[in-house]
Tab-separated table of N, CA and C in Angstrom:
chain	number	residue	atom	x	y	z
A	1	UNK	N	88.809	5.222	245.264
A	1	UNK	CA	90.128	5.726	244.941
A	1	UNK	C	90.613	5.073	243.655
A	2	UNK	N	91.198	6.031	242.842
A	2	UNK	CA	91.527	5.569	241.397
A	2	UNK	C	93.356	5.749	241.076
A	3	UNK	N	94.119	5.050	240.774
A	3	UNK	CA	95.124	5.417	240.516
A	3	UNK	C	95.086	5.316	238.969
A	4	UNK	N	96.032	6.480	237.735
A	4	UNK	CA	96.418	5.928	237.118
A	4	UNK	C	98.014	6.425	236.467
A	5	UNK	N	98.024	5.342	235.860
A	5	UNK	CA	99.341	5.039	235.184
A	5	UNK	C	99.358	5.589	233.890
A	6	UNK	N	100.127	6.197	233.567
A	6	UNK	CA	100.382	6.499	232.259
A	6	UNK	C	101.890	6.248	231.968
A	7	UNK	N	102.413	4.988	231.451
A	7	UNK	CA	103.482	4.871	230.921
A	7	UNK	C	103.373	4.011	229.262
A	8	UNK	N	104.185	4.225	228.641
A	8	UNK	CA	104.061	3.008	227.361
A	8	UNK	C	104.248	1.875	227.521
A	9	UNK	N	105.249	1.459	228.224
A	9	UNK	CA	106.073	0.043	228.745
A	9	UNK	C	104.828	-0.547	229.263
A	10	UNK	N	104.492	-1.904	228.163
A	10	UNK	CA	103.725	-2.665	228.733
A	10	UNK	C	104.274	-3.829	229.981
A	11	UNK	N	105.824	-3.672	230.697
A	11	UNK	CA	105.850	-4.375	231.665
A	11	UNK	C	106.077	-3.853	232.640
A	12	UNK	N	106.859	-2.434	232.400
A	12	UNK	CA	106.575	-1.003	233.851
A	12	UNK	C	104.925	-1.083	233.994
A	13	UNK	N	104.470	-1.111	233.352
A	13	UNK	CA	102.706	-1.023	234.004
A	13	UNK	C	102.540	-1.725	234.512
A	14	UNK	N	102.699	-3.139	234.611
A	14	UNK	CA	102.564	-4.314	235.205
A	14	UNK	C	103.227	-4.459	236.270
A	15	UNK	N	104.498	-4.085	236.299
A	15	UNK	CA	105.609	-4.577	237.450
A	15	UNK	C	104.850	-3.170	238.721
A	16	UNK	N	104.621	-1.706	237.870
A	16	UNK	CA	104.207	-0.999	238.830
A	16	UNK	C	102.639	-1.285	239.791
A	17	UNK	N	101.556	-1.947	238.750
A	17	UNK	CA	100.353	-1.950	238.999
A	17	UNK	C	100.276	-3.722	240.458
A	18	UNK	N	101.476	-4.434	239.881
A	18	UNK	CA	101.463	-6.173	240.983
A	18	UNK	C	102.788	-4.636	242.077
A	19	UNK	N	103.141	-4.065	242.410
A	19	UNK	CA	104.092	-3.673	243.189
A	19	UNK	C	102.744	-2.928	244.033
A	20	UNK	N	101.979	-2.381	243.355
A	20	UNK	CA	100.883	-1.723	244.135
A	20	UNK	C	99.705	-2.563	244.831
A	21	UNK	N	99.517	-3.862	243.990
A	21	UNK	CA	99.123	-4.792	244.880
A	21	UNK	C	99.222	-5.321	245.885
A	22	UNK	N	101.162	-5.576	245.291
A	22	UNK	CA	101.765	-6.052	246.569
A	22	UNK	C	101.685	-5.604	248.123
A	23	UNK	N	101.567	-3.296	248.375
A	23	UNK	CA	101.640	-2.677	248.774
A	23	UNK	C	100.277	-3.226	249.529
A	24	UNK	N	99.353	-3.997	249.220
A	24	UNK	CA	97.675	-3.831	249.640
A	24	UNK	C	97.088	-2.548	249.010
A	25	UNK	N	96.959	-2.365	248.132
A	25	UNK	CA	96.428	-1.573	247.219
A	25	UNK	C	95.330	-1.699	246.960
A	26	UNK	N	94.283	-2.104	246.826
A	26	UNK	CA	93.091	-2.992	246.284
A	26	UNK	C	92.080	-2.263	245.334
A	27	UNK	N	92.087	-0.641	245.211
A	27	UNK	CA	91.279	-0.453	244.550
A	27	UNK	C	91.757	-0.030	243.074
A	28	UNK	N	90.978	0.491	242.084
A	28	UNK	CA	90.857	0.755	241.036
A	28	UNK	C	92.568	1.318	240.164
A	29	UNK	N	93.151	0.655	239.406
A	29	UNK	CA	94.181	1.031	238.765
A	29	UNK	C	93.939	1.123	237.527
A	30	UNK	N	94.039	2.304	236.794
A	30	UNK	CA	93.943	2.330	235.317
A	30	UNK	C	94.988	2.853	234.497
A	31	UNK	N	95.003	2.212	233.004
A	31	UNK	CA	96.338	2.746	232.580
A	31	UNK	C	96.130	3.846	231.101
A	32	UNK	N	96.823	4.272	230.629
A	32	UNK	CA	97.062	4.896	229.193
A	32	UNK	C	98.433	4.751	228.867
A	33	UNK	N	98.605	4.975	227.738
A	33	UNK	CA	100.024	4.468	226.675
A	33	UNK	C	100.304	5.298	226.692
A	34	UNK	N	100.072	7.133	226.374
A	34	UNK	CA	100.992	8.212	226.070
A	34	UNK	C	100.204	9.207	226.684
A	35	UNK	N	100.987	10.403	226.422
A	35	UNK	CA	100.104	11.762	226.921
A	35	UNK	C	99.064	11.645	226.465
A	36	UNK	N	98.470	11.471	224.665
A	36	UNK	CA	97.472	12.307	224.312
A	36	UNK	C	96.538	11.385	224.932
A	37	UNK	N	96.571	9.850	224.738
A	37	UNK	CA	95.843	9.148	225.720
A	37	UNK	C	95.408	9.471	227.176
A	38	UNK	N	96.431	9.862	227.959
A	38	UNK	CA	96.143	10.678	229.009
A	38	UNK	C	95.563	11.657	229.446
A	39	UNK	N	95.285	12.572	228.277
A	39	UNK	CA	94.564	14.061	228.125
A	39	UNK	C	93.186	13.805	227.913
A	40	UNK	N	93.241	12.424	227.054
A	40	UNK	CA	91.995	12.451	226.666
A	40	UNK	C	91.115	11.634	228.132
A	41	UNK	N	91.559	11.012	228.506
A	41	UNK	CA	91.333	10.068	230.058
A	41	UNK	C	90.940	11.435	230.818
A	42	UNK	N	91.793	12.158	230.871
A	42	UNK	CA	91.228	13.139	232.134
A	42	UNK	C	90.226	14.248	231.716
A	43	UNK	N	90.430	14.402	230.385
A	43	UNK	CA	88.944	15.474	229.694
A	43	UNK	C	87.931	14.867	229.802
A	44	UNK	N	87.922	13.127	229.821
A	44	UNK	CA	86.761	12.688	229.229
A	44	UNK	C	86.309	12.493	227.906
A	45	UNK	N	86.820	12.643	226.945
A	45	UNK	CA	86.708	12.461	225.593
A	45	UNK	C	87.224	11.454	224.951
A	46	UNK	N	87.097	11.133	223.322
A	46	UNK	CA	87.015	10.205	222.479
A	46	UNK	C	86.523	8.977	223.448
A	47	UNK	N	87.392	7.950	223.714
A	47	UNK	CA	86.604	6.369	224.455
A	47	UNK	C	86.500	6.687	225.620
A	48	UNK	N	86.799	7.597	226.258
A	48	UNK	CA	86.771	8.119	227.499
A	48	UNK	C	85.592	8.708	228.117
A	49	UNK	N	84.535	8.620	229.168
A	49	UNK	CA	83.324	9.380	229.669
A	49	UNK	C	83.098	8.861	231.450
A	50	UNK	N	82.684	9.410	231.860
A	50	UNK	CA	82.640	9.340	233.486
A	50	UNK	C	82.425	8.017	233.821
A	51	UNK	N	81.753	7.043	233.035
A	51	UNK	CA	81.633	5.249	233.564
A	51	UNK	C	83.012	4.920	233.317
A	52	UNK	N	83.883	4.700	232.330
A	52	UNK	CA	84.964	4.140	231.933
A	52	UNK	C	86.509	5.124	232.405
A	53	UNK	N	86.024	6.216	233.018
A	53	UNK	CA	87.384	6.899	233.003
A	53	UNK	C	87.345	7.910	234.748
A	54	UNK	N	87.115	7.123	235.670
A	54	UNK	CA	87.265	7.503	237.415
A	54	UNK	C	88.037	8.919	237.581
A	55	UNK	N	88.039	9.759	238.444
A	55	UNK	CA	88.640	10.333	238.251
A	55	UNK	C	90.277	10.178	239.532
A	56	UNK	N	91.467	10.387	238.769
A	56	UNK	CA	92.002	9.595	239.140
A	56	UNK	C	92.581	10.901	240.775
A	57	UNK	N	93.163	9.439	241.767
A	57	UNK	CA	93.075	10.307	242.737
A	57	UNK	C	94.845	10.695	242.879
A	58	UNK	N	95.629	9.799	242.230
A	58	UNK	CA	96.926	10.023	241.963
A	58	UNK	C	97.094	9.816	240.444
A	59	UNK	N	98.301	10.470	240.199
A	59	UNK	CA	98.818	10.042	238.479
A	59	UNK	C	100.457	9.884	238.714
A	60	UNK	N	100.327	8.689	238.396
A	60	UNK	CA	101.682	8.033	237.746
A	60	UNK	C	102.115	8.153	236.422
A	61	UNK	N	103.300	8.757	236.067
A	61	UNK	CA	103.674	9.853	234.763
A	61	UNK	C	104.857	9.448	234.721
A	62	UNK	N	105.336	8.536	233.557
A	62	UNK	CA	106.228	8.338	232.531
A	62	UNK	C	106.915	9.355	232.171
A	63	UNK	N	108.227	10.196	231.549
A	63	UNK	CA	108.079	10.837	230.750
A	63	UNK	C	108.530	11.008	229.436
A	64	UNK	N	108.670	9.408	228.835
A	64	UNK	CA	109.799	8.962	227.609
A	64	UNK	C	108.032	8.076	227.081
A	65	UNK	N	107.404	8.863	226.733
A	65	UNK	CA	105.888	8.465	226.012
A	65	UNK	C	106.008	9.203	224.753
A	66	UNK	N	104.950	8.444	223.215
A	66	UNK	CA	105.123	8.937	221.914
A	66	UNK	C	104.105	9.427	222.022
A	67	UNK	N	103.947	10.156	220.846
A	67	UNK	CA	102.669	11.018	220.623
A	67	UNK	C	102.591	12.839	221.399
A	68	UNK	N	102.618	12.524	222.818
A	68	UNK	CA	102.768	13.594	223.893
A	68	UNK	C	103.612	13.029	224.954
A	69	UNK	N	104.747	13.672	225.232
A	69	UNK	CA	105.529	12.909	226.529
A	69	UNK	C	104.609	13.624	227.788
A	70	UNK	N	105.724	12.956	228.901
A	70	UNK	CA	105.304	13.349	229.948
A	70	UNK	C	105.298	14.924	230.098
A	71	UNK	N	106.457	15.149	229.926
A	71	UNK	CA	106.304	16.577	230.133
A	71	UNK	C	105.724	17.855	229.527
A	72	UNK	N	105.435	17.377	228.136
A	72	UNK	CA	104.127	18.222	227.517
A	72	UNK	C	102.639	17.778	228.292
A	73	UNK	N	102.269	16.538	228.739
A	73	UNK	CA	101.003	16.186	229.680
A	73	UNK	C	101.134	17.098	230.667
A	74	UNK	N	102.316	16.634	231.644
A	74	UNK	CA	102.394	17.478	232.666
A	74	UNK	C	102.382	19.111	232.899
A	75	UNK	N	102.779	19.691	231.383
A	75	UNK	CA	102.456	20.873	231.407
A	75	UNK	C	100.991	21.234	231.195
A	76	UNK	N	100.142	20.719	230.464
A	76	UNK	CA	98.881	21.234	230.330
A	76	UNK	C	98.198	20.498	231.333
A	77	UNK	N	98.279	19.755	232.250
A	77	UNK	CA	97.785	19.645	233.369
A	77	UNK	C	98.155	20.718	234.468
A	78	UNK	N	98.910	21.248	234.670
A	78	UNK	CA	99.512	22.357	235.762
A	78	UNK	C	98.982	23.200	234.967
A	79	UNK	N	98.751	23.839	234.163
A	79	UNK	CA	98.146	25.075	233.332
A	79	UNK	C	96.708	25.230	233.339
A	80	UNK	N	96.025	23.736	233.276
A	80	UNK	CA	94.507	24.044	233.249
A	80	UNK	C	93.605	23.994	235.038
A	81	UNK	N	93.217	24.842	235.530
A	81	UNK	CA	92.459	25.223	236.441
A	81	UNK	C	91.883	24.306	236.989
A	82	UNK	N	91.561	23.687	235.905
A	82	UNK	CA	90.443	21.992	236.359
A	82	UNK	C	91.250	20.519	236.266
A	83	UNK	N	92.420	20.936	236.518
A	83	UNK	CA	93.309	19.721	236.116
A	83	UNK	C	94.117	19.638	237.200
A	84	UNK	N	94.993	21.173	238.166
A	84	UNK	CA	96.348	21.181	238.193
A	84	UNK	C	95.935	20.917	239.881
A	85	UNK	N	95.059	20.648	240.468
A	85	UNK	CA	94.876	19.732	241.524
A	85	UNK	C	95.626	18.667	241.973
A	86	UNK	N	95.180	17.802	240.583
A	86	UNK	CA	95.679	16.460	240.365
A	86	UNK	C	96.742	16.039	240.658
A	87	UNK	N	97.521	15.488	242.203
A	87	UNK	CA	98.652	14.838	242.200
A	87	UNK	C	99.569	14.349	241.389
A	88	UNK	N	100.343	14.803	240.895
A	88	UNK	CA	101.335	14.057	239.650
A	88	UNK	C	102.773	13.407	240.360
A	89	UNK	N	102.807	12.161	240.057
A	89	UNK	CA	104.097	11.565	240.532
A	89	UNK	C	105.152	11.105	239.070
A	90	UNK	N	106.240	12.141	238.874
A	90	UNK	CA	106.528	10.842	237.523
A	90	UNK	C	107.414	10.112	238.127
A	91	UNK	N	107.570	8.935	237.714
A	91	UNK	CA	108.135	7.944	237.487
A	91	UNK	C	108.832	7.233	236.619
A	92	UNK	N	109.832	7.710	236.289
A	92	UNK	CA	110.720	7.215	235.087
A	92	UNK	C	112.395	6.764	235.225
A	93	UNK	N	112.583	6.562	234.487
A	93	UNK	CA	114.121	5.910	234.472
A	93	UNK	C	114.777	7.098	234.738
A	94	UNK	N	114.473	7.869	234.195
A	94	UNK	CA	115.669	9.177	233.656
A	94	UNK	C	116.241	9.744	235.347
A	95	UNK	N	117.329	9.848	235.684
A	95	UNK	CA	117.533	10.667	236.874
A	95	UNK	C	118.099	11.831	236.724
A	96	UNK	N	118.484	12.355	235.257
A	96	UNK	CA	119.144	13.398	235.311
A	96	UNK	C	118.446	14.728	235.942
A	97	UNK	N	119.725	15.963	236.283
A	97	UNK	CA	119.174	16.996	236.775
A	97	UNK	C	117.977	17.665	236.175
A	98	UNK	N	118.312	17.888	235.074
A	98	UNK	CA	117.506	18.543	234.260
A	98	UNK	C	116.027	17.995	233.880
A	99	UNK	N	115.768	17.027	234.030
A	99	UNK	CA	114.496	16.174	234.208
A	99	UNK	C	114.186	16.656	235.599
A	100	UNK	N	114.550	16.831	236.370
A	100	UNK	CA	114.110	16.911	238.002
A	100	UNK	C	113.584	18.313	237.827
A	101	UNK	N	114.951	19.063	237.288
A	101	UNK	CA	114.254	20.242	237.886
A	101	UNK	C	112.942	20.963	236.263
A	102	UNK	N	113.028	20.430	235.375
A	102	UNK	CA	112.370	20.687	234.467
A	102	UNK	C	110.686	20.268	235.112
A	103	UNK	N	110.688	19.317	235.516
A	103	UNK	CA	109.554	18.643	236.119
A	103	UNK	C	108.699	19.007	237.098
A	104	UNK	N	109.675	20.029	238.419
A	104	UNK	CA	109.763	20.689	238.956
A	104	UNK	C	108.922	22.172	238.612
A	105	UNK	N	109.791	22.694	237.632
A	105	UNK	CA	109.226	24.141	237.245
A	105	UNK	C	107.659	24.022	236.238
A	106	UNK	N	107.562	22.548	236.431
A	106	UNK	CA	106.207	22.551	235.226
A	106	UNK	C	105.402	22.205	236.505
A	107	UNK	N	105.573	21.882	237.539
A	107	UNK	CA	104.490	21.741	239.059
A	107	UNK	C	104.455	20.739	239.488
A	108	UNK	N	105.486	19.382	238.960
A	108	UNK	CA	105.232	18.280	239.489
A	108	UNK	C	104.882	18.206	240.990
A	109	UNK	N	104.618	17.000	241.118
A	109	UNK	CA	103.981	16.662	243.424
A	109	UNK	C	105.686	15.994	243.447
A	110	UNK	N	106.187	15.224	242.508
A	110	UNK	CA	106.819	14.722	243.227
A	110	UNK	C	107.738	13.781	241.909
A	111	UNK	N	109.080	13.593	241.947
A	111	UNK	CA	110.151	13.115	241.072
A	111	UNK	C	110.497	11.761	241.299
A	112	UNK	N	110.324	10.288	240.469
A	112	UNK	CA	111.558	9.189	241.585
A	112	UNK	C	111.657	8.499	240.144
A	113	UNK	N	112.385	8.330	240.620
A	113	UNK	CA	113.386	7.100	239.158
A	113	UNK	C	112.973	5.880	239.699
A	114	UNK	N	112.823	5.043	238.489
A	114	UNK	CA	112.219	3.486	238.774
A	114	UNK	C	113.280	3.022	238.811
A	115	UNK	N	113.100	2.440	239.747
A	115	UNK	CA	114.720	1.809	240.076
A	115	UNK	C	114.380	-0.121	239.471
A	116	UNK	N	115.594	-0.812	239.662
A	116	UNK	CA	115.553	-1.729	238.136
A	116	UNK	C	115.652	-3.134	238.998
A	117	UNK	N	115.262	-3.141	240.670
A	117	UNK	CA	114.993	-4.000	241.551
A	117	UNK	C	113.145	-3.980	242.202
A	118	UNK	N	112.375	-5.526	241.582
A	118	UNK	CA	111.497	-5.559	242.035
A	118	UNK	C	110.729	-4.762	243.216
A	119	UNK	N	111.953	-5.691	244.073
A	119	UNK	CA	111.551	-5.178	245.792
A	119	UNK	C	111.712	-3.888	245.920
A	120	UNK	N	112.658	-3.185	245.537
A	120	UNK	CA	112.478	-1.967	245.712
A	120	UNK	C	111.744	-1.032	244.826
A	121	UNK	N	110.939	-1.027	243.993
A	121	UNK	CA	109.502	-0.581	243.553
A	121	UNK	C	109.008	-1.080	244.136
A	122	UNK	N	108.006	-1.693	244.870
A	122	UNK	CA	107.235	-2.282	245.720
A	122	UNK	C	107.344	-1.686	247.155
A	123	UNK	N	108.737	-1.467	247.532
A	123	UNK	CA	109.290	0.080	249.094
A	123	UNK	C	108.845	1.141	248.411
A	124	UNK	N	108.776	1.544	246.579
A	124	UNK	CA	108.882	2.865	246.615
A	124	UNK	C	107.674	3.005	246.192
A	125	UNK	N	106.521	2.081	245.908
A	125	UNK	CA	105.100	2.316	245.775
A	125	UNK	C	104.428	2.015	246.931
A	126	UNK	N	104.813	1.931	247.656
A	126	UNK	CA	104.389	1.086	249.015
A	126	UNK	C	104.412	3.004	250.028
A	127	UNK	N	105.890	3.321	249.576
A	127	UNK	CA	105.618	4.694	249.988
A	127	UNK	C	105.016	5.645	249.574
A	128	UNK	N	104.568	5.800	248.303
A	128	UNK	CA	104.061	6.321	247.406
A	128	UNK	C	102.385	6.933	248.050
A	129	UNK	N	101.803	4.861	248.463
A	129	UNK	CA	100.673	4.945	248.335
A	129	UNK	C	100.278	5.489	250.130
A	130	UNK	N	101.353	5.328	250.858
A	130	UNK	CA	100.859	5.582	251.995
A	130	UNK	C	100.903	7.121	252.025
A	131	UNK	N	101.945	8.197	251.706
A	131	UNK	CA	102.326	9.435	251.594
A	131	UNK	C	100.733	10.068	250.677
A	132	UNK	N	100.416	9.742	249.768
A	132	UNK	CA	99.559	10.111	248.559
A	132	UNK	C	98.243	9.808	248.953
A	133	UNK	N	98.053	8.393	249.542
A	133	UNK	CA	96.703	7.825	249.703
A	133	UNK	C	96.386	7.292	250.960
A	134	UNK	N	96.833	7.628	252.038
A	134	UNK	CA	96.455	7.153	253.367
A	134	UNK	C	96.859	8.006	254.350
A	135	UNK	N	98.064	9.250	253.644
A	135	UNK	CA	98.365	10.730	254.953
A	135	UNK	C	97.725	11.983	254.459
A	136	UNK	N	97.938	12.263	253.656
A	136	UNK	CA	97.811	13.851	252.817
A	136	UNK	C	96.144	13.889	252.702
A	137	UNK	N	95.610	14.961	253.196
A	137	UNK	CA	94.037	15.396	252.455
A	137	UNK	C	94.067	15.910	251.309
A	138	UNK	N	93.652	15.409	250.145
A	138	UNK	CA	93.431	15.958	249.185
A	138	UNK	C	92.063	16.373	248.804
A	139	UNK	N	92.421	17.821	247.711
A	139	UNK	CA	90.986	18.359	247.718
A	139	UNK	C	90.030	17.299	247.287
């Protein structure tokens, strides 16, 4: 089982990836900095190829990333056939409506605002991983 992260914030990756530890998490967490990084992680291309890039069994999705935000990723993942499988959780600060339901109409799995208390990222990855990775069959 592979999780990955795609946010820029080099201490949201961290605080999310020790919160997933915390959870008993134990296997494979990988990260990328922006969409196009992300696109390229899940095509397999440029530094990316089947040893270095798992295929991931959840995605954790930012959507305030440079280059490609979340929600241009998230759209060409729901669009491509061989992609739109892929569990998408974003995870971002933003709570407004329009992020929800924008996120929504592009196919997200699922919406939550990082909330700005340790312990509670650690309840909300803790739920995350049991809902995503220990109830649901995925293809």
């Amino acid at each position: 089982m592979t999780i990955l992260i795609a946010d820029d914030d080099t201490d949201d990756r961290l605080f999310i990836e020790k919160a997933f530890r915390q959870s008993g998490y134990a296997q494979a967490i990988k990260f990328v900095e922006d969409g196009e990084e992300l696109m390229e992680y899940l095509y397999r291309y440029g530094r990316y190829n089947e040893q270095n890039a798992p295929w991931p069994n959840l995605l954790i999705l930012d959507l305030n990333m440079p280059r490609k935000n979340g929600f241009q990723a998230l759209g060409e993942i729901k669009d491509d056939p061989k992609l739109r499988r892929l569990p998408v959780v974003v995870m971002t600060t933003s709570s407004a409506d329009e992020d929800v339901l924008k996120t929504y109409n592009l196919g997200v799995n699922s919406f939550v605002t990082k909330p700005f208390n340790f312990n509670r990222l650690v309840e909300m990855v803790d739920a995350l991983k049991t809902y995503w990775l220990d109830t649901v069959k995925l293809p």
